[in-house]
Amino acid sequence: MAKNRYRTTWGATTLLTAELDVYKQLIEDLKWNFSFVITLSESDFPTKPIEVLSEFLSMFPNQNFVSGNIPNIFNRDFIQYVAYGDDELIRGLRFAFNYTAMPCESFYHTVLINSIYCDSHVRMNLRMVNWDRRRGCTCYNMDVSDLCGCSPLIYRITDKRKFAEAAGELLFFARKFDPTVDEKIIDWIDEKISGLNLSEVFIRQNSRTSIFSKLIKQFDIGFTIDTRNNVFIDRSRTFIEPKIVTVLIEWTSEMNEEVSLVMEDPTGNVITRISITQSDEMPMIDIPFPEITSECMIGIWNMYLLSNSINDTLASLNFLILSANQTETNDD
């Protein structure tokens, strides 16, 4: 419970004041040894266990995840900066947003991409939102506001198919829920979806490997290799703007033909194609990764081994590329 109370009318500047005050209370009064702070609304609900989210965030301790407005996930260093920072930038932004409607939807984004923390910015929406623009938009003419806007629809038990289909995606929260309208969908999520573990999430989302030839025993991609077991230590295949990725290939038998290693971006454009030579030893090939220069480079990439003589795919895999610097479109 917050020590200082504020009248947090929807869209009011006091929302930001209250949040910054709570951050100070976490550090000064409660003295919590937290790694991240997650901002949620009262109509958000988690769709995966806290252990899954914790393990995911532990892979990126120095990053800050920004979506349209909420949930945002900020690390401790950034929280300390927005709450206590005293340089010209943060002082000016705190002052300016004290006179800005709906400040929480743009204050943190503005600070993040214009401060020393700009390289920690990850463009990633971690939440499902139940949008239907035809039904959720209206105009308000009240004493405190005069505007037109859209609000997500409330999830109901009839929407459970949406959650089942998204169970393998990197979505940790959903909005909008209201137990006074439909409590059954909340109970169903608790029972049916929250049992997923992290490996299931990553495997279903971006860690698919398909081997089509008996000549290929293993085909994988990652960073750090466990040479004793010939596997990558981090099996998630999730990379934030990598400079180099390592490819591991193990053959079952010798083949007398040329093979190409091909890498495609999410739009299907071939970014890299190199010839590889079969060897008795397990080859590990370092592939320089291109600079992320456009939004179309964010998402699921494809890599495959191609037999040049018969133009046939021997094996393929997917991996996920995230951006550290691009901004997220505001959906709320």
Coordinates of C-alpha atoms in Angstrom, one line a residue:
M1 CA 0.0 0.0 0.0
A2 CA 1.4 3.4 -1.0
K3 CA 2.3 5.6 1.9
N4 CA 1.3 8.8 0.2
R5 CA -2.2 9.0 -1.4
Y6 CA -3.0 10.8 -4.7
R7 CA -6.2 11.4 -6.6
T8 CA -5.4 9.4 -9.7
T9 CA -8.1 10.4 -12.1
W10 CA -7.7 8.7 -15.5
G11 CA -5.2 10.5 -17.6
A12 CA -4.3 12.9 -14.8
T13 CA -0.7 14.1 -14.2
T14 CA -1.0 12.8 -10.6
L15 CA -0.6 9.2 -12.1
L16 CA 3.0 9.9 -12.8
T17 CA 3.6 11.7 -9.5
A18 CA 2.1 8.6 -7.7
E19 CA 4.3 6.2 -9.6
L20 CA 7.5 8.0 -9.0
D21 CA 6.6 8.3 -5.3
V22 CA 6.0 4.6 -5.1
Y23 CA 9.4 3.9 -6.6
K24 CA 11.1 5.9 -3.9
Q25 CA 9.1 4.1 -1.3
L26 CA 10.3 0.7 -2.7
I27 CA 13.9 1.8 -2.4
E28 CA 13.9 4.0 0.8
D29 CA 11.2 2.5 3.0
L30 CA 10.6 -1.1 2.0
K31 CA 14.3 -1.5 0.9
W32 CA 13.3 -4.3 -1.5
N33 CA 16.2 -5.9 -3.4
F34 CA 14.2 -5.9 -6.7
S35 CA 15.7 -6.4 -10.2
F36 CA 12.7 -5.1 -12.2
V37 CA 9.5 -3.1 -11.7
I38 CA 6.4 -4.1 -13.7
T39 CA 3.6 -1.5 -14.1
L40 CA 0.1 -3.1 -14.5
S41 CA -3.4 -1.8 -14.4
E42 CA -6.2 -3.2 -12.3
S43 CA -7.7 -4.9 -15.4
D44 CA -4.5 -6.7 -16.4
F45 CA -4.0 -10.4 -15.4
P46 CA -0.9 -12.6 -15.7
T47 CA -1.2 -15.4 -18.3
K48 CA 2.0 -17.3 -17.3
P49 CA 3.5 -18.3 -13.9
I50 CA 5.8 -15.8 -12.2
E51 CA 8.6 -18.3 -12.4
V52 CA 8.4 -18.2 -16.2
L53 CA 8.5 -14.4 -16.3
S54 CA 11.4 -14.3 -13.7
E55 CA 13.5 -16.7 -15.7
F56 CA 12.8 -14.7 -18.9
L57 CA 13.9 -11.4 -17.3
S58 CA 16.9 -13.0 -15.7
M59 CA 18.3 -13.5 -19.3
F60 CA 18.2 -9.7 -19.8
P61 CA 19.1 -8.0 -16.5
N62 CA 20.3 -4.8 -18.1
Q63 CA 17.3 -4.3 -20.5
N64 CA 14.1 -2.2 -20.2
F65 CA 11.0 -3.5 -22.0
V66 CA 8.6 -0.9 -23.3
S67 CA 5.2 -1.6 -24.9
G68 CA 2.4 0.9 -25.9
N69 CA 1.8 2.1 -22.4
I70 CA 1.5 -0.8 -19.9
P71 CA 2.9 -3.2 -18.9
N72 CA 6.3 -1.7 -18.9
I73 CA 9.2 -3.5 -17.3
F74 CA 12.0 -1.4 -16.0
N75 CA 15.2 -2.5 -14.3
R76 CA 16.4 -1.1 -11.0
D77 CA 19.0 1.3 -12.4
F78 CA 16.4 3.0 -14.6
I79 CA 13.9 3.2 -11.8
Q80 CA 16.5 4.9 -9.6
Y81 CA 17.2 7.3 -12.5
V82 CA 13.6 8.4 -13.1
A83 CA 13.0 8.7 -9.4
Y84 CA 16.2 10.4 -8.2
G85 CA 18.0 11.6 -11.3
D86 CA 19.1 15.2 -11.1
D87 CA 20.6 16.0 -14.5
E88 CA 19.1 18.5 -16.9
L89 CA 17.2 16.0 -19.0
I90 CA 15.3 14.2 -16.2
R91 CA 14.6 17.4 -14.3
G92 CA 13.2 19.0 -17.5
L93 CA 11.1 15.9 -18.4
R94 CA 9.6 15.5 -14.9
F95 CA 8.6 19.2 -15.0
A96 CA 7.2 19.1 -18.5
F97 CA 5.2 15.9 -17.9
N98 CA 3.7 17.4 -14.8
Y99 CA 1.6 19.4 -17.3
T100 CA 0.9 16.6 -19.7
A101 CA -2.3 14.5 -20.0
M102 CA -1.8 10.8 -19.7
P103 CA 1.9 11.3 -18.8
C104 CA 2.7 7.6 -18.0
E105 CA 2.0 6.6 -21.6
S106 CA 5.0 8.6 -22.9
F107 CA 7.2 9.9 -20.0
Y108 CA 9.2 6.7 -19.6
H109 CA 9.6 6.1 -23.3
T110 CA 10.9 9.7 -23.7
V111 CA 13.3 9.3 -20.9
L112 CA 14.5 5.9 -22.0
I113 CA 15.4 6.7 -25.6
N114 CA 16.9 10.1 -24.8
S115 CA 19.1 9.2 -21.8
I116 CA 22.1 7.1 -21.1
Y117 CA 19.7 4.1 -21.0
C118 CA 18.8 4.3 -24.7
D119 CA 20.8 1.2 -25.5
S120 CA 18.8 -0.8 -22.9
H121 CA 15.5 -0.1 -24.8
V122 CA 13.8 -3.3 -26.0
R123 CA 10.8 -2.9 -28.3
M124 CA 8.6 -5.7 -27.2
N125 CA 4.9 -6.0 -26.3
L126 CA 4.5 -8.6 -23.6
R127 CA 0.7 -8.3 -23.3
M128 CA -2.4 -9.5 -25.2
V129 CA -5.0 -6.8 -25.6
N130 CA -8.6 -7.5 -26.5
W131 CA -9.1 -4.7 -29.1
D132 CA -12.2 -4.3 -31.3
R133 CA -12.1 -0.7 -32.6
R134 CA -15.7 -0.9 -33.9
R135 CA -17.0 -1.7 -30.4
G136 CA -14.5 -0.2 -28.0
C137 CA -14.3 3.4 -29.1
T138 CA -16.3 6.3 -27.8
C139 CA -16.2 10.1 -27.0
Y140 CA -16.3 11.7 -23.6
N141 CA -17.5 15.2 -22.7
M142 CA -16.9 15.6 -19.0
D143 CA -15.6 18.2 -16.6
V144 CA -12.3 16.4 -16.3
S145 CA -11.9 15.4 -19.9
D146 CA -13.2 16.1 -23.4
L147 CA -11.8 13.5 -25.8
C148 CA -12.4 10.5 -28.0
G149 CA -10.6 7.3 -27.3
C150 CA -10.7 3.5 -27.5
S151 CA -10.7 0.9 -24.7
P152 CA -10.1 -2.8 -24.9
L153 CA -13.1 -5.1 -24.5
I154 CA -13.4 -7.4 -21.5
Y155 CA -12.3 -11.0 -22.0
R156 CA -15.0 -13.6 -21.4
I157 CA -15.0 -17.4 -21.1
T158 CA -15.9 -17.5 -24.8
D159 CA -12.4 -16.0 -25.6
K160 CA -10.5 -18.9 -24.1
R161 CA -9.5 -20.1 -27.6
K162 CA -7.4 -16.8 -28.0
F163 CA -5.4 -17.7 -24.9
A164 CA -4.9 -21.3 -25.9
E165 CA -3.6 -20.2 -29.3
A166 CA -1.2 -17.7 -27.7
A167 CA 0.0 -20.0 -25.0
G168 CA 3.4 -20.5 -26.7
E169 CA 4.1 -16.9 -27.4
L170 CA 6.1 -14.4 -25.3
L171 CA 3.0 -12.8 -23.8
F172 CA 3.0 -12.7 -20.0
F173 CA -0.1 -10.5 -19.4
A174 CA -3.5 -9.8 -20.9
R175 CA -6.0 -7.1 -20.7
K176 CA -8.9 -6.4 -20.1
F177 CA -10.5 -8.5 -17.3
D178 CA -13.4 -7.7 -15.0
P179 CA -14.5 -10.4 -12.5
T180 CA -17.8 -8.6 -12.1
V181 CA -18.5 -9.3 -15.7
D182 CA -16.9 -12.7 -16.2
E183 CA -14.9 -14.4 -13.5
K184 CA -14.8 -17.8 -15.3
I185 CA -12.1 -16.7 -17.8
I186 CA -9.8 -15.8 -15.0
D187 CA -10.3 -19.1 -13.3
W188 CA -9.7 -20.9 -16.6
I189 CA -6.4 -19.1 -17.2
D190 CA -5.3 -20.0 -13.7
E191 CA -6.1 -23.7 -14.3
K192 CA -5.2 -24.3 -18.0
I193 CA -2.5 -21.8 -19.1
S194 CA -0.5 -20.9 -16.0
G195 CA 1.1 -24.3 -15.8
L196 CA 3.4 -23.6 -18.8
N197 CA 7.1 -23.6 -18.1
L198 CA 9.7 -21.5 -19.9
S199 CA 11.1 -24.2 -22.1
E200 CA 7.6 -24.8 -23.5
V201 CA 7.1 -21.1 -24.2
F202 CA 10.4 -20.7 -26.1
I203 CA 10.2 -24.0 -28.0
R204 CA 6.8 -23.3 -29.3
Q205 CA 7.6 -19.6 -30.1
N206 CA 11.0 -19.6 -31.7
S207 CA 13.1 -22.7 -31.0
R208 CA 11.8 -25.0 -33.7
T209 CA 14.3 -27.2 -35.5
S210 CA 13.4 -29.5 -38.4
I211 CA 15.9 -32.1 -39.8
F212 CA 14.9 -33.5 -43.2
S213 CA 18.0 -35.5 -44.0
K214 CA 19.5 -38.5 -42.3
L215 CA 22.9 -36.9 -43.0
I216 CA 22.3 -34.3 -40.3
K217 CA 22.4 -35.3 -36.7
Q218 CA 22.4 -31.8 -35.0
F219 CA 21.7 -28.3 -36.2
D220 CA 21.6 -25.5 -33.6
I221 CA 22.4 -21.8 -33.0
G222 CA 23.4 -19.9 -29.9
F223 CA 26.2 -18.1 -28.1
T224 CA 27.9 -20.1 -25.4
I225 CA 28.7 -23.8 -26.1
D226 CA 29.0 -26.6 -23.6
T227 CA 31.8 -28.6 -25.3
R228 CA 31.4 -31.6 -23.1
N229 CA 27.8 -32.2 -24.1
N230 CA 28.0 -30.4 -27.5
V231 CA 25.0 -28.2 -26.8
F232 CA 24.5 -24.5 -26.3
I233 CA 24.0 -23.5 -22.7
D234 CA 21.3 -20.9 -23.5
R235 CA 18.7 -22.9 -25.5
S236 CA 16.2 -20.1 -25.8
R237 CA 17.5 -18.8 -29.2
T238 CA 16.4 -15.3 -28.2
F239 CA 19.0 -12.6 -29.2
I240 CA 19.0 -8.8 -28.6
E241 CA 20.8 -7.2 -31.6
P242 CA 23.6 -9.8 -31.7
K243 CA 26.9 -9.0 -33.4
I244 CA 27.8 -12.7 -33.9
V245 CA 25.9 -15.9 -33.6
T246 CA 27.4 -19.4 -33.6
V247 CA 26.0 -22.2 -35.6
L248 CA 26.7 -25.8 -34.6
I249 CA 26.3 -28.7 -37.2
E250 CA 26.9 -32.4 -36.6
W251 CA 26.9 -34.9 -39.5
T252 CA 25.9 -38.5 -39.2
S253 CA 27.8 -39.6 -42.3
E254 CA 30.0 -38.2 -45.1
M255 CA 28.4 -36.6 -48.1
N256 CA 30.2 -35.6 -51.3
E257 CA 28.4 -32.4 -52.2
E258 CA 28.5 -28.8 -51.4
V259 CA 26.2 -27.4 -48.7
S260 CA 25.2 -23.8 -48.1
L261 CA 24.2 -22.2 -44.9
V262 CA 21.4 -19.7 -45.6
M263 CA 20.0 -17.1 -43.2
E264 CA 16.7 -15.2 -43.9
D265 CA 15.2 -12.3 -42.1
P266 CA 11.5 -12.3 -41.0
T267 CA 10.3 -11.1 -44.5
G268 CA 12.1 -13.9 -46.3
N269 CA 15.0 -11.9 -47.7
V270 CA 18.3 -13.9 -47.8
I271 CA 20.8 -12.0 -45.6
T272 CA 23.6 -14.5 -45.5
R273 CA 24.6 -17.5 -47.7
I274 CA 27.9 -19.2 -47.2
S275 CA 29.4 -22.6 -48.4
I276 CA 30.4 -25.0 -45.7
T277 CA 32.6 -28.1 -45.8
Q278 CA 31.7 -31.3 -44.2
S279 CA 34.1 -32.4 -41.4
D280 CA 34.5 -35.4 -39.0
E281 CA 34.7 -32.8 -36.3
M282 CA 31.6 -30.9 -35.2
P283 CA 32.0 -27.5 -36.9
M284 CA 31.0 -24.3 -35.1
I285 CA 30.6 -21.4 -37.5
D286 CA 30.6 -17.8 -36.3
I287 CA 28.2 -15.8 -38.4
P288 CA 28.4 -12.0 -38.3
F289 CA 25.0 -10.6 -37.8
P290 CA 23.8 -7.5 -39.7
E291 CA 22.9 -4.3 -37.9
I292 CA 19.2 -3.9 -37.1
T293 CA 18.2 -0.9 -39.3
S294 CA 14.5 -1.4 -39.8
E295 CA 11.4 -2.8 -38.0
C296 CA 11.1 -5.7 -40.5
M297 CA 14.3 -7.2 -39.1
I298 CA 12.6 -7.7 -35.7
G299 CA 11.0 -11.1 -35.2
I300 CA 11.5 -14.7 -36.2
W301 CA 14.5 -15.4 -38.5
N302 CA 15.0 -18.6 -40.4
M303 CA 18.3 -20.5 -41.0
Y304 CA 18.7 -23.6 -43.1
L305 CA 21.2 -26.0 -44.6
L306 CA 20.8 -26.3 -48.4
S307 CA 22.2 -29.0 -50.7
N308 CA 23.5 -27.1 -53.7
S309 CA 23.4 -30.0 -56.1
I310 CA 19.7 -30.9 -55.6
N311 CA 18.6 -27.6 -54.2
D312 CA 17.0 -29.3 -51.3
T313 CA 16.7 -28.3 -47.6
L314 CA 18.6 -30.6 -45.3
A315 CA 17.6 -28.9 -42.0
S316 CA 16.1 -25.6 -40.8
L317 CA 15.6 -23.7 -37.5
N318 CA 14.0 -20.5 -36.2
F319 CA 15.4 -17.9 -33.8
L320 CA 14.0 -14.7 -32.3
I321 CA 15.7 -11.3 -32.8
L322 CA 14.7 -8.3 -30.6
S323 CA 15.7 -4.7 -30.9
A324 CA 17.3 -2.7 -28.1
N325 CA 16.5 0.8 -29.5
Q326 CA 13.3 1.0 -31.5
T327 CA 10.2 2.5 -30.0
E328 CA 6.9 0.8 -29.6
T329 CA 3.7 2.0 -31.2
N330 CA 1.1 3.1 -28.6
D331 CA -2.0 0.9 -28.8
D332 CA -3.9 2.4 -25.9

